[in-house]
Structure formats: structure tokens, C-alpha cells
Short mmCIF file of C-alpha atoms in Angstrom, two decimals:
data_model
loop_
_atom_site.label_atom_id
_atom_site.label_comp_id
_atom_site.label_asym_id
_atom_site.label_seq_id
_atom_site.Cartn_x
_atom_site.Cartn_y
_atom_site.Cartn_z
CA MET A 1 0.00 0.00 0.00
CA GLY A 2 1.45 3.37 -1.00
CA VAL A 3 2.27 6.13 1.45
CA VAL A 4 -0.15 9.08 1.43
CA PRO A 5 1.88 12.28 0.89
CA LEU A 6 1.59 15.05 3.46
CA PRO A 7 -0.40 18.13 2.41
CA GLN A 8 1.78 20.63 0.61
CA VAL A 9 2.40 23.82 2.60
CA SER A 10 1.50 26.91 0.63
CA ARG A 11 4.17 29.49 0.06
CA ARG A 12 1.97 32.22 1.46
CA TRP A 13 1.42 30.37 4.74
CA LEU A 14 5.15 29.69 5.04
CA ARG A 15 6.03 33.30 4.33
CA TYR A 16 3.70 34.61 7.03
CA THR A 17 4.99 32.03 9.50
CA ILE A 18 8.56 33.14 8.90
CA ALA A 19 7.51 36.77 9.21
CA LEU A 20 5.86 36.15 12.57
CA ALA A 21 8.90 34.27 13.81
CA ILE A 22 11.28 37.05 12.80
CA PHE A 23 9.10 39.74 14.36
CA ALA A 24 8.97 37.73 17.57
CA LEU A 25 12.76 37.59 17.59
CA LEU A 26 12.87 41.33 16.91
CA LEU A 27 10.65 42.02 19.90
CA LEU A 28 12.99 40.00 22.09
CA TYR A 29 15.94 41.94 20.68
CA LEU A 30 14.29 45.29 21.37
CA TYR A 31 13.24 44.22 24.86
CA HIS A 32 16.76 43.13 25.69
CA ARG A 33 18.17 46.39 24.34
CA SER A 34 15.66 48.50 26.24
CA LEU A 35 16.84 46.96 29.49
CA ARG A 36 20.31 48.37 28.80
CA GLU A 37 19.35 51.75 27.37
CA TRP A 38 16.84 53.76 29.38
CA PRO A 39 16.47 57.27 27.91
CA LEU A 40 16.74 60.40 29.97
CA PRO A 41 13.41 61.94 31.04
CA PRO A 42 12.26 64.65 28.63
CA PRO A 43 12.74 68.25 29.82
CA PRO A 44 10.06 70.92 29.39
CA LEU A 45 9.75 71.80 25.71
CA ALA A 46 9.01 75.06 24.01
CA GLY A 47 5.75 75.17 22.11
CA THR A 48 2.08 74.77 22.74
CA GLN A 49 0.45 72.33 25.08
CA GLU A 50 -1.10 70.62 22.05
CA THR A 51 2.32 70.09 20.48
CA ARG A 52 3.74 68.57 23.66
CA SER A 53 0.78 66.28 24.24
CA ARG A 54 1.14 64.61 20.85
CA ALA A 55 4.78 63.59 21.32
CA PRO A 56 5.56 59.83 21.26
CA LYS A 57 5.42 58.18 24.64
CA ALA A 58 7.54 55.04 24.62
CA PRO A 59 10.91 54.95 22.84
CA LEU A 60 12.49 51.79 21.49
CA GLY A 61 15.66 51.68 19.45
CA VAL A 62 16.76 50.50 16.04
CA LEU A 63 17.63 52.72 13.11
CA THR A 64 20.65 54.98 13.21
CA ALA A 65 23.55 54.22 10.90
CA PRO A 66 26.05 55.95 8.58
CA PRO A 67 24.55 57.39 5.41
CA CYS A 68 25.35 56.44 1.84
CA LEU A 69 25.73 59.75 0.07
CA SER A 70 25.30 60.50 -3.57
CA PRO A 71 27.31 63.30 -5.22
CA GLY A 72 25.68 66.67 -5.25
CA GLY A 73 26.44 70.32 -5.29
CA LEU A 74 24.25 72.09 -2.78
CA SER A 75 25.52 74.89 -0.60
CA GLY A 76 26.01 74.41 3.10
CA CYS A 77 28.63 71.66 2.98
CA GLY A 78 31.91 72.92 4.33
CA SER A 79 35.39 71.96 3.25
CA GLY A 80 36.25 68.36 4.03
CA ALA A 81 32.60 67.32 3.96
CA GLN A 82 31.42 64.27 2.13
CA PRO A 83 29.46 65.03 -1.06
CA CYS A 84 26.19 66.82 -0.45
CA VAL A 85 22.87 65.15 -1.12
CA SER A 86 20.86 66.13 -4.16
CA GLU A 87 18.29 63.75 -5.58
CA GLY A 88 15.32 64.32 -7.82
CA PRO A 89 13.82 67.45 -9.35
CA PRO A 90 12.97 70.52 -7.26
CA PRO A 91 9.40 70.91 -5.94
CA SER A 92 8.48 73.41 -8.67
CA GLN A 93 9.23 70.78 -11.32
CA ILE A 94 7.07 68.27 -9.46
CA LEU A 95 4.12 70.64 -9.78
CA GLN A 96 4.87 71.20 -13.47
CA GLN A 97 5.25 67.46 -14.14
CA TRP A 98 1.88 66.62 -12.61
CA GLY A 99 -0.08 69.36 -14.33
CA ALA A 100 -0.15 72.06 -11.63
CA PRO A 101 1.25 75.61 -11.87
CA GLU A 102 5.03 75.93 -11.60
CA ALA A 103 4.76 77.88 -8.32
CA PRO A 104 2.13 77.35 -5.62
CA GLU A 105 -0.74 79.81 -5.59
CA PRO A 106 -1.26 82.03 -2.50
CA GLY A 107 -3.81 79.50 -1.26
CA GLU A 108 -1.27 76.74 -0.72
CA PRO A 109 -2.40 73.29 0.50
CA PRO A 110 -3.45 73.31 4.16
CA CYS A 111 -0.76 70.74 4.97
CA LEU A 112 1.89 73.42 4.34
CA GLY A 113 0.14 76.01 6.47
CA PRO A 114 0.89 76.82 10.12
CA ARG A 115 -1.49 74.11 11.32
CA GLY A 116 -0.67 71.53 8.65
CA MET A 117 1.56 68.54 9.36
CA LEU A 118 4.13 69.47 6.73
CA GLY A 119 4.01 73.13 7.73
CA ARG A 120 4.73 72.30 11.38
CA LEU A 121 7.57 70.08 10.19
CA VAL A 122 9.20 72.48 7.76
CA ARG A 123 9.15 75.70 9.79
CA PRO A 124 11.35 74.72 12.77
CA PHE A 125 13.86 72.90 10.56
CA ARG A 126 14.09 75.96 8.35
CA ALA A 127 14.43 78.19 11.41
CA SER A 128 17.33 76.05 12.66
CA LEU A 129 19.47 77.23 9.72
CA SER A 130 21.00 80.36 11.20
CA LEU A 131 22.30 83.15 8.99
CA ASP A 132 25.89 82.61 10.13
CA GLY A 133 25.93 79.06 8.74
CA ASP A 134 25.33 77.27 12.04
CA VAL A 135 22.49 74.96 13.11
CA GLU A 136 20.43 76.17 16.07
CA LEU A 137 19.80 73.11 18.23
CA SER A 138 16.56 74.10 19.94
CA GLN A 139 14.71 74.61 16.64
CA TYR A 140 16.40 71.54 15.15
CA LEU A 141 14.96 69.39 17.95
CA VAL A 142 11.50 70.95 17.58
CA GLY A 143 11.69 69.98 13.91
CA TRP A 144 12.65 66.45 14.86
CA ARG A 145 9.66 66.21 17.21
CA GLU A 146 7.37 67.17 14.33
CA LEU A 147 9.12 64.75 11.96
CA ILE A 148 8.56 61.91 14.43
CA LYS A 149 4.86 62.70 14.68
CA PHE A 150 4.61 62.99 10.91
CA LEU A 151 6.31 59.66 10.12
CA THR A 152 4.77 57.47 12.81
CA PRO A 153 1.42 56.83 11.01
CA PHE A 154 3.29 55.72 7.86
CA GLY A 155 3.81 52.19 9.15
CA SER A 156 5.88 49.93 11.36
CA ILE A 157 9.17 50.55 9.57
CA PHE A 158 8.94 54.27 10.32
CA THR A 159 7.92 53.43 13.88
CA PHE A 160 11.28 51.68 14.32
CA ALA A 161 13.16 54.69 12.97
CA THR A 162 11.26 57.31 14.91
CA SER A 163 11.49 55.35 18.17
CA GLU A 164 15.27 55.50 18.02
CA ALA A 165 15.13 59.17 17.02
CA PHE A 166 12.82 59.90 19.97
CA THR A 167 15.45 58.52 22.35
CA LYS A 168 18.17 60.68 20.82
CA VAL A 169 16.00 63.81 20.73
CA THR A 170 15.11 63.33 24.39
CA ALA A 171 18.75 62.90 25.38
CA LEU A 172 19.89 65.98 23.47
CA GLU A 173 17.01 68.08 24.83
CA ALA A 174 18.22 67.28 28.34
CA ARG A 175 21.40 69.18 27.45
CA VAL A 176 19.85 71.97 25.40
CA HIS A 177 17.42 72.79 28.23
CA GLY A 178 19.61 71.66 31.14
CA PRO A 179 22.03 73.41 33.52
CA GLU A 180 24.73 73.61 30.81
CA ALA A 181 22.35 75.02 28.21
CA ALA A 182 24.68 77.95 27.44
CA HIS A 183 27.06 75.48 25.74
CA TYR A 184 24.31 73.84 23.69
CA LYS A 185 22.87 76.75 21.75
CA SER A 186 24.06 75.51 18.38
CA LEU A 187 25.92 72.66 16.76
CA VAL A 188 29.14 74.68 16.52
CA THR A 189 29.12 75.90 20.13
CA MET A 190 28.29 72.41 21.40
CA ALA A 191 31.08 70.73 19.45
CA ALA A 192 33.64 73.35 20.48
CA TRP A 193 32.75 73.20 24.18
CA GLU A 194 32.62 69.40 24.37
CA ARG A 195 36.03 69.20 22.73
CA ARG A 196 37.51 71.68 25.19
CA ALA A 197 35.87 69.89 28.12
CA GLY A 198 37.14 66.49 27.00
CA ARG A 199 33.65 65.08 26.60
CA LEU A 200 33.98 63.73 23.08
CA GLU A 201 34.26 59.97 22.67
CA ARG A 202 37.13 58.39 20.82
CA PRO A 203 36.17 57.82 17.16
CA GLY A 204 34.24 54.59 16.85
CA ALA A 205 34.16 53.91 20.60
CA ALA A 206 30.59 53.45 21.79
CA PRO A 207 29.94 54.55 25.40
CA PRO A 208 28.66 51.86 27.82
CA ASP A 209 25.42 53.79 28.28
CA SER A 210 24.17 55.40 25.05
CA ALA A 211 21.93 57.77 27.03
CA ARG A 212 25.13 59.33 28.42
CA SER A 213 26.74 59.93 25.02
CA SER A 214 28.15 63.33 24.26
CA GLY A 215 25.79 65.79 22.65
CA SER A 216 27.93 65.74 19.51
CA ARG A 217 27.64 61.97 19.16
CA THR A 218 23.89 62.11 19.74
CA ALA A 219 23.53 64.84 17.13
CA LEU A 220 25.54 62.72 14.69
CA LEU A 221 23.15 59.79 15.12
CA LEU A 222 20.15 62.05 14.55
CA HIS A 223 21.87 63.52 11.52
CA ARG A 224 22.29 60.06 10.02
CA ALA A 225 18.68 59.09 10.73
CA LEU A 226 17.55 62.24 8.92
CA ARG A 227 19.15 61.04 5.68
CA TRP A 228 16.97 57.97 5.22
CA SER A 229 13.76 59.85 6.12
CA GLN A 230 14.59 62.60 3.64
CA LEU A 231 15.49 60.18 0.88
CA CYS A 232 12.37 58.08 1.36
CA LEU A 233 10.05 61.10 1.38
CA ARG A 234 11.73 62.48 -1.72
CA ARG A 235 11.17 59.20 -3.59
CA VAL A 236 7.55 58.99 -2.47
CA ALA A 237 7.01 62.49 -3.87
CA THR A 238 8.78 61.95 -7.21
CA GLY A 239 8.14 58.29 -8.04
CA ALA A 240 6.42 57.48 -11.33
CA HIS A 241 3.08 55.71 -11.43
CA ARG A 242 4.43 52.78 -13.42
CA GLY A 243 7.78 52.68 -11.68
CA PRO A 244 8.78 50.93 -8.44
CA SER A 245 6.30 51.21 -5.59
CA ALA A 246 6.89 53.51 -2.64
CA GLY A 247 7.70 50.48 -0.49
CA GLU A 248 10.30 49.25 -2.99
CA GLN A 249 11.91 52.67 -3.26
CA CYS A 250 12.09 53.19 0.50
CA SER A 251 13.32 49.62 0.97
CA ASP A 252 16.09 50.23 -1.56
CA ALA A 253 17.02 53.42 0.28
CA TYR A 254 17.17 51.46 3.54
CA SER A 255 19.34 48.75 2.00
CA ALA A 256 21.80 51.32 0.67
CA VAL A 257 21.85 53.74 3.61
CA LEU A 258 21.12 51.86 6.82
CA GLY A 259 21.01 48.14 6.16
CA PRO A 260 24.79 47.55 5.89
CA HIS A 261 25.22 48.89 9.44
CA HIS A 262 22.49 46.88 11.15
CA PRO A 263 22.51 43.37 12.65
CA TRP A 264 21.06 40.60 10.52
CA LEU A 265 17.93 40.35 12.67
CA VAL A 266 17.10 44.03 12.25
CA ARG A 267 17.70 43.87 8.48
CA GLN A 268 15.32 40.94 8.12
CA ALA A 269 12.65 42.60 10.24
CA ALA A 270 12.96 45.79 8.18
CA ARG A 271 12.68 43.82 4.93
CA LEU A 272 9.48 42.18 6.15
CA ALA A 273 8.07 45.47 7.41
CA PHE A 274 8.37 46.92 3.92
CA LEU A 275 5.98 44.21 2.65
CA SER A 276 3.18 46.02 4.47
CA PHE A 277 4.36 49.50 3.48
CA PRO A 278 1.45 51.76 2.45
CA GLY A 279 0.99 52.53 -1.22
CA ARG A 280 2.11 55.85 -2.67
CA GLY A 281 -1.45 57.16 -2.82
CA ARG A 282 -2.04 56.42 0.84
CA LEU A 283 1.25 58.05 1.84
CA LEU A 284 0.41 61.18 -0.13
CA GLU A 285 -3.02 61.28 1.47
CA LEU A 286 -1.50 61.04 4.95
CA ALA A 287 1.10 63.69 4.14
CA CYS A 288 -1.29 66.20 2.61
CA PRO A 289 -4.97 65.30 3.05
CA ARG A 290 -7.80 66.85 1.03
CA THR A 291 -5.62 67.90 -1.90
CA THR A 292 -4.92 66.70 -5.42
CA GLU A 293 -2.10 64.27 -6.07
CA ALA A 294 -0.06 66.97 -7.78
CA GLU A 295 -0.38 69.29 -4.78
CA ALA A 296 0.47 66.51 -2.33
CA ARG A 297 3.54 65.51 -4.33
CA ALA A 298 4.76 69.11 -4.54
CA ALA A 299 4.18 69.72 -0.84
CA LEU A 300 6.02 66.55 0.17
CA ALA A 301 8.88 67.39 -2.19
CA ARG A 302 9.18 70.84 -0.55
CA ALA A 303 9.40 69.22 2.88
CA ALA A 304 12.02 66.75 1.65
CA ALA A 305 14.02 69.62 0.17
CA THR A 306 14.08 71.38 3.55
CA LEU A 307 15.31 68.21 5.26
CA GLU A 308 17.96 67.91 2.56
CA GLU A 309 19.17 71.45 3.20
CA VAL A 310 19.40 70.83 6.94
CA TYR A 311 21.19 67.54 6.36
CA ASN A 312 23.75 69.09 4.01
CA ARG A 313 24.59 71.94 6.35
CA THR A 314 24.94 69.60 9.34
CA GLN A 315 27.08 67.26 7.25
CA GLY A 316 29.46 70.08 6.45
CA LEU A 317 29.74 71.32 10.04
CA LEU A 318 30.39 67.84 11.40
CA ALA A 319 32.94 67.08 8.70
CA GLU A 320 34.86 70.32 9.25
CA ARG A 321 35.24 69.42 12.93
CA GLY A 322 36.19 65.80 12.37
CA LEU A 323 33.08 64.46 14.08
CA LEU A 324 31.69 62.13 11.41
CA GLN A 325 33.57 59.18 12.89
CA LEU A 326 32.32 59.57 16.45
CA ALA A 327 29.86 56.71 15.89
#
């Protein structure tokens, strides 16, 4: 009598089983890491009560790693800096490409206004770029708070990134608003004082407690996290309808920018998280609700361009002071 073969396991069932197993391992990894890295309590923040109440509550930690830069030629990168970032057409060309006027009309989309998500994100980052070429830390951190709130609804992969950023923002705010606040007004003053005070880590040497890192090292990690967010948002705004999906584009950006610097477990979890990444239309709707696609694309491209400008200036300042190798 022949042997009855076992039922064949479908590929879909196997894929979801593997995904659940990897996510379970990731949760164990994050739990173990959280036991070793408790963030500092957040200090009082400038801004409205509404702004403070919407801040994320529970940090985890995953995504901060060295960026993979493409050549560019934007201003703000000092001598000795790695090539500046410049990718994709400017926002005005996005409007032109999708059938809208070359420049926004006076009645710009609400998402770019003072109460809009992109408007609240762009304004503090833009204000952090001081006229003397420095980066003002207080406004920079307010911008990061808004970026975290903006990215969190986009899906689990952004939740990983923003959880790590939340920890770093909280730690740096403790210095910017703490008893030594006079030394933490800007990126330049912070780096100069920490060097004089002997507080900078040796290049590549991670401190035992990451919450006690120097402000310069913490700023470097935030600076690197900004690169992937900016690149992903830029590609969501400029991607073609028949080209790669938003998830594929952001996954490719992760693989090039962050993936090589992450443990295998984190890379696999990120790869799986991109399988459930929202479609481009949904992302544009979240970024700029109640507008046309052309307006949403242009608004998101303008926000990405601001992040790019902040990234390039910070890159130049860190490079000029030899701080890119701190972590």
C-alpha cells in the first residue's frame, strides 16, 4: 500500500509564519536592548500644550547608521565634507510634471500652512538654519519632534526609525534645556565646548550607556537618521506611477543607507516590514490630506528639500570638525 503524501504547505502560509517568527525575535531583541538603554526623562519643551501632548510616549531603538551619500552640489557643505545630497527634481518641477502651476498659488495646500503637518515640520527645521551658517539646536529638535509625529502613522518601519530618534532627541534636549544650556545653543558651540571639556568619545568607541553619550555623538546619530527619512520622502514624492512602488523605493534606500550597518535580525525585520508598506497614494493622502495628487507631491517634495538642506549643512559642520567618525 502506498504512502499518502503530506499536504503541501502553501508558500503564502510559510512566508507569514517566517515573518511572525522574525518579528517575535525582533521584539525579544528590542526588549533586551531597552533593558540596557533607558532614555533620559524629557525636559520641558518650548511650544504649545497641544504640540507637547502629541509627542511619542515610549521609545524603542533601532535605526541609526552611517549614510550612503550620492554626489551633489548644494551649498552648506563645508570643506572636508562628504558630497552633499541632491536627488530628484525641485518641488516646482514636481508641480509642473503633474499638471499644476510651476509655483504654488497664494492658497497653498493646508498641509503646508501653520497648522498643517508638513508646515509644522518644515518651519522649525528651516528656522534652525541660522544666517551665520550654524544649526540652532533648539529649533532643530523641535523639527525632529514634528518629523517623528509625521512619520509614525506611515507604518511599522517608520515606527522603528522614529522610536530610536525619539530617544536621541530626548537625550539631546536634556542638554539643550539643562544646567549647561549655554554650551548647547548651536551645533558649533556644542562641538567646540565638548572638545575643550574632554567630553567627546574616541572615534568609533561606543559609550557603555548610550543615554550618556556626548551631545555631539547624539547629534551625529540624529543627523544620520535624517538622511533615510529625507530620501524616502523624496522618492515617495517623485516616483512614477508605473515605476517601483513607494515600499520598494524606501526599501532600496534602507538597504543602501542603513542596512549595511544593522545586525542581521534588524535587516530581516525591516525587509518584512516593507511588505506592508502603504501605497504611494495612501502616503500622499497622509502627508497632505484633502488635496490633489499633484499638490500633495509638490508639498512633500518641498518638505524633503528642507530636510535635505538641513542635512547638508549639518554634514558640512560635522565634517569640518572631524566628528563624522564619532559613531
